[in-house]
Amino acid sequence: MMNKWKYPAILLTGIGIANIGDWIYLIALNLIVLNETQSPMAVVLLYLLKPAAGMVVNAWSGSLIDRVNKRNLMIILDFSRAVSIIVVVLMPMSIAMYAVVFFINMMSAVFHPASRTYMIQLIPKASRQRFNALKGLIGSGAFIMGPAVAGLLFQLGTPHLSLFVTAAALCGSGLITLLLPNLEREALADADIGRFSLSAVREDWKLVSTYTKRHASIMLIYFLFSCLLVMTAAVDSLEAAFSKQVLHLSDSTYGYMVSIAGAGFILGSIVNTAFAHRLSYMKLMGGGGVAVAAGYLLYASSDTMVWAATGFAFLSFALAFASTGFETFFQEKIPVKMMGRIASIYGLAEGALVLIMTISIGIGAEFVSIRWAVCAGAIIMLITSILLLLSIRRESSPATYEIHRTGIE
């Protein structure tokens, strides 16, 4: 058993260190920009850089990921992001600094689908759902530890010190990845990267389009869950404004409510990890998705901190199950050789939808009301989750299974 989980444990350690570093980086960078510019819009621009970078990268990164050595690519990206963060620390506040941050986001947009594909190659099929549950638990732990470590570092020094710690965390993650097995024996320089070209990207788009048509029911589930994530991101953009201006919470009370959400996610991750071997990933994804939407609706319709916190805790608890179900669904249903291309191309659509829905909800909050905008987002989320659940039930029905098994579809 110990030997079986040796490499997964090493991978989870690297993921945990990187996740904590990501939270420190996010908080420190926001404070640096706000302190130097005194402009909330300058901070908002940082949040727009991430989906924008994803849209630039996702059009072609899948073609690259599926043609190179994933482990080596992950190592290169970890060290490259570390160096880039140090460059940000040394630069004055300027457009050039935003350009470097944009470049860091581009590298992160390549790293995540690459690591996702490597995980599938490393983790045995029977252990994937438990691994995903543990990964979610580590992510929720980082959600608590990252801001706490950032706060401690701010007391010891400036936010710039925190960025150096983030760079060190990424270097540590890269070194840990070196301990993992090289599952694709060819070196990065000798990989199939020679065939990575504009024509190859066009062919890959056609390949993903053909795969989507042949496996429409599976890709519909994938797309609907992605839409659910899009709506959570859009509604979350108004979280602080809703809490402060609608619920009239103080800064400390708002921070307390966010901590309750983190605790809900941790509790959900613990329960999910304990019972991962007994739960169907399809039911986790479908039922968890509806529960997440219900939690957001409770939060959106609340008038007091107690009900808002209850909604927050409930949706966070459910999100732990839904996320694990989706990760396992992706690993089980998508061919390994196409994971990078599918994740990147669908990620392009997801990034565009995040921008559109975030801007739309922001406009609704500005010209109608924050309450109306958040409630509308939660209702759209609930409708999406119900469609997701119905699609999952259809896909899981014996008749559909038989169609897939016999190759008729």
Coordinates of C-alpha atoms in Angstrom, one line a residue:
M1 CA 0.0 0.0 0.0
M2 CA 2.8 2.4 0.9
N3 CA 4.6 1.7 -2.4
K4 CA 1.3 2.1 -4.3
W5 CA 0.8 5.6 -2.9
K6 CA 4.5 6.7 -2.9
Y7 CA 4.4 8.8 -6.1
P8 CA 0.8 10.1 -5.6
A9 CA 1.9 11.3 -2.1
I10 CA 4.9 13.1 -3.7
L11 CA 2.6 14.7 -6.3
L12 CA 0.1 15.8 -3.6
T13 CA 2.9 17.4 -1.6
G14 CA 4.0 19.4 -4.6
I15 CA 0.4 20.4 -5.3
G16 CA -0.1 21.5 -1.7
I17 CA 3.1 23.6 -1.7
A18 CA 2.1 25.2 -5.0
N19 CA -1.5 25.9 -3.9
I20 CA -0.3 27.7 -0.8
G21 CA 2.1 29.7 -2.9
D22 CA -0.7 30.7 -5.3
W23 CA -2.8 32.1 -2.4
I24 CA 0.1 34.1 -1.1
Y25 CA 0.9 35.4 -4.5
L26 CA -2.7 36.5 -5.1
I27 CA -3.1 38.3 -1.9
A28 CA 0.3 39.9 -2.0
L29 CA 0.0 41.1 -5.6
N30 CA -3.4 42.6 -4.9
L31 CA -2.0 44.6 -1.9
I32 CA 1.1 45.7 -3.8
V33 CA -1.0 47.1 -6.7
L34 CA -3.6 48.7 -4.4
N35 CA -0.9 50.3 -2.2
E36 CA 1.0 51.7 -5.1
T37 CA -1.9 52.9 -7.2
Q38 CA -4.7 53.5 -4.6
S39 CA -7.0 52.4 -7.4
P40 CA -9.6 49.6 -7.1
M41 CA -9.8 49.5 -10.9
A42 CA -6.1 48.6 -11.0
V43 CA -6.8 45.5 -8.8
V44 CA -9.9 44.6 -11.0
L45 CA -7.5 44.6 -14.0
L46 CA -5.4 41.9 -12.3
Y47 CA -8.5 39.7 -12.1
L48 CA -9.3 40.2 -15.8
L49 CA -5.7 39.2 -16.8
K50 CA -6.3 35.6 -15.8
P51 CA -9.2 34.7 -18.1
A52 CA -7.7 36.9 -20.8
A53 CA -4.4 35.0 -20.6
G54 CA -6.4 31.7 -20.7
M55 CA -8.2 32.8 -23.9
V56 CA -4.9 33.6 -25.5
V57 CA -3.2 30.3 -24.5
N58 CA -6.1 27.8 -24.7
A59 CA -6.4 28.1 -28.5
W60 CA -3.1 26.3 -29.0
S61 CA -1.7 25.0 -25.6
G62 CA -3.6 21.7 -25.8
S63 CA -1.8 20.9 -29.1
L64 CA 1.5 21.5 -27.4
I65 CA 0.7 19.6 -24.2
D66 CA -0.4 16.5 -26.0
R67 CA 2.9 16.5 -28.0
V68 CA 5.5 17.0 -25.3
N69 CA 6.8 15.4 -22.1
K70 CA 4.3 16.5 -19.5
R71 CA 6.5 16.0 -16.5
N72 CA 9.4 18.0 -18.0
L73 CA 7.0 20.7 -19.1
M74 CA 5.6 21.1 -15.6
I75 CA 9.1 21.4 -14.2
I76 CA 10.1 24.1 -16.7
L77 CA 6.9 26.1 -16.1
D78 CA 7.3 25.9 -12.3
F79 CA 10.8 27.4 -12.5
S80 CA 9.9 29.9 -15.2
R81 CA 7.0 31.2 -13.1
A82 CA 9.3 31.5 -10.1
V83 CA 11.8 33.6 -12.0
S84 CA 8.9 35.8 -13.5
I85 CA 7.5 36.5 -10.0
I86 CA 11.0 37.6 -8.8
V87 CA 11.0 40.0 -11.9
V88 CA 7.7 41.4 -10.7
V89 CA 9.1 42.1 -7.3
L90 CA 12.1 44.0 -8.8
M91 CA 10.0 46.0 -11.2
P92 CA 8.3 49.4 -10.5
M93 CA 4.5 49.6 -10.9
S94 CA 4.0 50.0 -14.7
I95 CA 2.3 48.6 -17.7
A96 CA 5.4 46.3 -18.1
M97 CA 4.6 44.8 -14.7
Y98 CA 1.1 43.9 -15.9
A99 CA 2.7 42.3 -19.0
V100 CA 4.8 40.1 -16.8
V101 CA 1.8 39.1 -14.7
F102 CA -0.1 38.4 -17.9
F103 CA 2.8 36.1 -18.9
I104 CA 2.7 34.3 -15.5
N105 CA -1.0 33.7 -16.0
M106 CA -0.3 32.3 -19.5
M107 CA 2.2 29.8 -18.0
S108 CA -0.3 28.8 -15.4
A109 CA -2.9 28.3 -18.1
V110 CA -0.5 25.8 -19.7
F111 CA 0.6 24.2 -16.5
H112 CA -2.9 23.1 -15.1
P113 CA -4.0 21.0 -18.1
A114 CA -0.5 19.6 -18.4
S115 CA -0.5 18.5 -14.7
R116 CA -4.0 17.2 -15.1
T117 CA -3.0 14.9 -17.9
Y118 CA 0.2 13.8 -16.1
M119 CA -2.0 12.8 -13.1
I120 CA -4.1 10.5 -15.2
Q121 CA -0.9 8.7 -16.4
L122 CA 0.5 8.4 -12.9
I123 CA -2.6 7.4 -10.8
P124 CA -4.1 3.9 -11.3
K125 CA -7.7 4.0 -12.4
A126 CA -8.9 2.3 -9.1
S127 CA -7.3 5.1 -7.0
R128 CA -8.3 8.1 -9.0
Q129 CA -11.5 9.1 -7.2
R130 CA -9.8 8.9 -3.8
F131 CA -6.8 10.8 -5.2
N132 CA -9.1 13.6 -6.4
A133 CA -10.8 13.7 -3.0
L134 CA -7.4 14.1 -1.3
K135 CA -6.4 16.7 -3.9
G136 CA -9.6 18.7 -3.0
L137 CA -8.8 18.4 0.7
I138 CA -5.3 19.8 0.1
G139 CA -6.8 22.6 -2.0
S140 CA -9.2 23.5 0.8
G141 CA -6.4 23.4 3.3
A142 CA -4.4 25.7 1.1
F143 CA -7.4 28.0 1.1
I144 CA -7.0 28.4 4.9
M145 CA -3.2 28.2 5.2
G146 CA -2.3 30.4 2.3
P147 CA -4.0 33.6 3.6
A148 CA -2.8 32.8 7.1
V149 CA 0.8 32.5 6.0
A150 CA 0.4 35.6 3.9
G151 CA -0.8 37.5 6.9
L152 CA 2.1 36.3 9.0
L153 CA 4.5 37.3 6.2
F154 CA 2.9 40.8 6.1
Q155 CA 3.7 41.2 9.8
L156 CA 7.3 40.2 9.3
G157 CA 7.9 42.3 6.2
T158 CA 6.2 43.8 3.1
P159 CA 4.0 42.1 0.5
H160 CA 7.2 42.0 -1.7
L161 CA 8.6 39.4 0.8
S162 CA 5.6 37.3 0.3
L163 CA 6.3 37.2 -3.5
F164 CA 9.8 35.9 -2.8
V165 CA 8.2 33.1 -0.7
T166 CA 5.8 32.3 -3.6
A167 CA 8.8 32.0 -5.9
A168 CA 10.5 29.7 -3.4
A169 CA 7.3 27.6 -3.2
L170 CA 7.2 27.2 -7.0
C171 CA 10.9 26.2 -7.0
G172 CA 10.1 23.6 -4.3
S173 CA 7.2 22.3 -6.4
G174 CA 9.5 22.0 -9.4
L175 CA 12.1 20.1 -7.3
I176 CA 9.4 17.7 -6.0
T177 CA 8.2 17.1 -9.5
L178 CA 11.8 16.0 -10.4
L179 CA 11.2 13.1 -7.9
L180 CA 8.3 11.8 -9.9
P181 CA 8.7 9.1 -12.6
N182 CA 9.3 10.2 -16.2
L183 CA 6.3 8.4 -17.8
E184 CA 7.1 9.6 -21.3
R185 CA 10.7 8.5 -21.8
E186 CA 11.6 10.9 -24.5
A187 CA 13.2 14.2 -23.4
L188 CA 11.3 17.4 -24.0
A189 CA 13.7 18.4 -26.7
D190 CA 13.2 15.1 -28.5
A191 CA 9.5 14.9 -28.1
D192 CA 6.9 15.3 -30.9
I193 CA 7.2 19.1 -30.6
G194 CA 8.5 19.3 -34.1
R195 CA 5.0 18.7 -35.4
F196 CA 3.6 21.6 -33.3
S197 CA 2.6 24.2 -35.9
L198 CA -0.3 26.3 -37.0
S199 CA -1.5 23.5 -39.3
A200 CA -1.3 21.0 -36.4
V201 CA -3.4 23.4 -34.2
R202 CA -6.1 23.6 -37.0
E203 CA -6.1 19.8 -37.3
D204 CA -6.5 19.5 -33.5
W205 CA -9.5 21.8 -33.5
K206 CA -11.1 19.6 -36.2
L207 CA -10.2 16.5 -34.1
V208 CA -11.8 17.9 -31.0
S209 CA -14.9 19.0 -33.0
T210 CA -15.2 15.4 -34.5
Y211 CA -14.8 13.9 -31.0
T212 CA -17.5 16.2 -29.6
K213 CA -19.9 15.2 -32.3
R214 CA -19.3 11.5 -31.8
H215 CA -19.5 11.7 -28.0
A216 CA -22.1 14.5 -27.8
S217 CA -23.7 13.3 -24.5
I218 CA -20.4 13.1 -22.7
M219 CA -19.2 16.5 -23.9
L220 CA -22.6 18.0 -23.1
I221 CA -22.0 17.0 -19.5
Y222 CA -18.5 18.4 -19.6
F223 CA -19.8 21.7 -21.0
L224 CA -22.7 22.1 -18.6
F225 CA -20.4 21.6 -15.6
S226 CA -18.0 24.1 -17.1
C227 CA -20.9 26.6 -17.4
L228 CA -21.7 25.9 -13.7
L229 CA -18.1 26.9 -12.8
V230 CA -18.5 30.0 -15.0
M231 CA -21.5 31.1 -13.1
T232 CA -19.8 30.6 -9.7
A233 CA -16.9 32.8 -10.9
A234 CA -19.3 35.5 -12.1
V235 CA -21.4 35.5 -8.9
D236 CA -18.3 35.5 -6.8
S237 CA -17.1 38.7 -8.4
L238 CA -20.0 40.5 -6.5
E239 CA -19.4 38.6 -3.2
A240 CA -17.7 41.4 -1.4
A241 CA -20.1 44.1 -2.7
F242 CA -23.1 42.0 -1.8
S243 CA -21.8 41.3 1.7
K244 CA -20.9 44.9 2.4
Q245 CA -23.7 46.8 0.6
V246 CA -26.7 44.5 0.8
L247 CA -26.1 42.5 4.0
H248 CA -24.2 45.5 5.6
L249 CA -21.5 43.3 7.1
S250 CA -18.3 44.8 8.6
D251 CA -14.9 43.9 7.3
S252 CA -14.3 41.5 10.2
T253 CA -17.7 39.9 9.8
Y254 CA -17.2 39.4 6.1
G255 CA -13.8 37.8 6.8
Y256 CA -15.5 35.5 9.3
M257 CA -18.1 34.4 6.7
V258 CA -15.4 33.6 4.2
S259 CA -13.7 31.5 6.8
I260 CA -17.0 29.6 7.3
A261 CA -17.0 28.9 3.6
G262 CA -13.5 27.5 3.8
A263 CA -14.4 25.3 6.8
G264 CA -17.4 24.0 4.8
F265 CA -15.1 23.0 1.9
I266 CA -12.7 21.3 4.3
L267 CA -15.5 19.4 6.0
G268 CA -16.9 18.3 2.6
S269 CA -13.4 17.3 1.4
I270 CA -12.9 15.2 4.6
V271 CA -16.2 13.4 4.2
N272 CA -15.6 13.0 0.5
T273 CA -12.2 11.4 1.1
A274 CA -13.5 9.0 3.7
F275 CA -16.3 7.7 1.5
A276 CA -14.7 8.2 -2.0
H277 CA -14.6 4.4 -2.6
R278 CA -18.4 4.1 -2.0
L279 CA -19.7 7.1 -4.0
S280 CA -20.4 7.2 -7.8
Y281 CA -18.5 10.1 -9.4
M282 CA -21.5 10.7 -11.7
K283 CA -23.8 11.1 -8.7
L284 CA -21.2 13.3 -7.0
M285 CA -21.1 15.6 -10.0
G286 CA -24.8 15.8 -10.6
G287 CA -26.1 15.9 -7.0
G288 CA -23.2 18.1 -5.9
G289 CA -23.9 20.6 -8.8
V290 CA -27.5 21.0 -7.8
A291 CA -26.5 21.4 -4.1
V292 CA -24.0 24.1 -5.0
A293 CA -26.6 26.1 -7.0
A294 CA -29.1 25.7 -4.1
G295 CA -26.4 27.1 -1.7
Y296 CA -25.8 30.1 -3.9
L297 CA -29.6 30.7 -4.1
L298 CA -29.9 30.6 -0.3
Y299 CA -27.0 33.0 -0.1
A300 CA -28.4 35.3 -2.7
S301 CA -31.9 35.5 -1.1
S302 CA -30.6 35.9 2.5
D303 CA -31.1 39.1 4.6
T304 CA -28.9 38.2 7.5
M305 CA -25.4 37.1 8.1
V306 CA -26.6 33.8 9.6
W307 CA -28.5 32.7 6.5
A308 CA -25.7 34.0 4.1
A309 CA -23.1 32.1 6.1
T310 CA -25.3 29.0 6.0
G311 CA -25.6 29.2 2.2
F312 CA -21.9 29.8 2.0
A313 CA -21.1 26.7 4.1
F314 CA -23.6 24.5 2.3
L315 CA -22.4 25.4 -1.2
S316 CA -18.7 25.0 -0.2
F317 CA -19.5 21.6 1.4
A318 CA -21.2 20.5 -1.8
L319 CA -18.5 22.0 -4.1
A320 CA -16.0 19.5 -2.6
F321 CA -18.1 16.6 -3.9
A322 CA -19.0 18.1 -7.2
S323 CA -15.3 19.0 -8.0
T324 CA -14.2 15.5 -7.2
G325 CA -16.9 14.0 -9.3
F326 CA -16.0 16.2 -12.3
E327 CA -12.3 15.5 -12.1
T328 CA -13.0 11.7 -12.0
F329 CA -15.5 12.1 -14.8
F330 CA -12.8 13.8 -16.9
Q331 CA -10.3 11.1 -16.2
E332 CA -12.6 8.3 -16.9
K333 CA -14.4 9.6 -20.0
I334 CA -11.7 11.6 -22.0
P335 CA -8.9 9.7 -23.7
V336 CA -5.5 10.5 -22.2
K337 CA -4.0 11.3 -25.7
M338 CA -6.6 14.1 -26.2
M339 CA -7.0 15.5 -22.7
G340 CA -4.7 18.5 -23.2
R341 CA -6.5 19.5 -26.4
I342 CA -10.0 19.1 -25.1
A343 CA -9.3 20.8 -21.8
S344 CA -7.6 23.8 -23.6
I345 CA -10.2 24.3 -26.3
Y346 CA -13.1 24.0 -24.0
G347 CA -11.2 26.2 -21.6
L348 CA -11.1 28.9 -24.2
A349 CA -14.9 28.9 -24.4
E350 CA -15.0 28.8 -20.6
G351 CA -12.7 31.9 -20.3
A352 CA -14.8 33.8 -22.8
L353 CA -18.0 32.9 -20.9
V354 CA -16.4 34.0 -17.6
L355 CA -15.6 37.4 -19.1
I356 CA -19.1 37.8 -20.6
M357 CA -21.1 36.7 -17.5
T358 CA -18.9 38.7 -15.1
I359 CA -19.3 41.8 -17.1
S360 CA -23.1 41.1 -17.6
I361 CA -23.6 40.6 -13.8
G362 CA -21.5 43.7 -13.1
I363 CA -23.7 45.8 -15.4
G364 CA -26.8 44.4 -13.8
A365 CA -25.5 45.3 -10.3
E366 CA -24.6 48.8 -11.5
F367 CA -27.9 49.7 -13.3
V368 CA -30.5 47.5 -11.5
S369 CA -29.3 46.2 -8.1
I370 CA -26.6 44.0 -6.6
R371 CA -29.3 41.8 -5.1
W372 CA -31.0 41.3 -8.4
A373 CA -27.7 40.5 -10.2
V374 CA -26.7 37.9 -7.6
C375 CA -30.1 36.3 -7.6
A376 CA -30.2 36.2 -11.4
G377 CA -26.8 34.5 -11.4
A378 CA -27.9 32.0 -8.8
I379 CA -31.1 31.2 -10.8
I380 CA -29.1 30.6 -14.0
M381 CA -26.7 28.4 -12.0
L382 CA -29.7 26.3 -10.7
I383 CA -31.1 25.9 -14.2
T384 CA -27.7 24.8 -15.5
S385 CA -27.2 22.3 -12.6
I386 CA -30.7 20.8 -13.2
L387 CA -29.8 20.3 -16.9
L388 CA -26.5 18.8 -15.9
L389 CA -28.3 16.3 -13.5
L390 CA -30.8 15.3 -16.3
S391 CA -27.9 14.8 -18.8
I392 CA -26.0 12.7 -16.2
R393 CA -29.1 10.5 -15.6
R394 CA -29.5 10.0 -19.3
E395 CA -25.8 9.1 -19.8
S396 CA -25.9 6.7 -16.8
S397 CA -29.1 4.9 -18.0
P398 CA -28.7 1.2 -19.0
A399 CA -29.9 2.0 -22.5
T400 CA -27.2 4.7 -23.1
Y401 CA -24.5 2.5 -21.6
E402 CA -25.5 -0.3 -24.0
I403 CA -25.2 2.1 -26.9
H404 CA -21.8 3.2 -25.9
R405 CA -20.7 -0.4 -25.2
T406 CA -21.7 -1.6 -28.6
G407 CA -20.2 1.3 -30.4
I408 CA -23.5 2.4 -32.1
E409 CA -23.0 6.0 -31.0

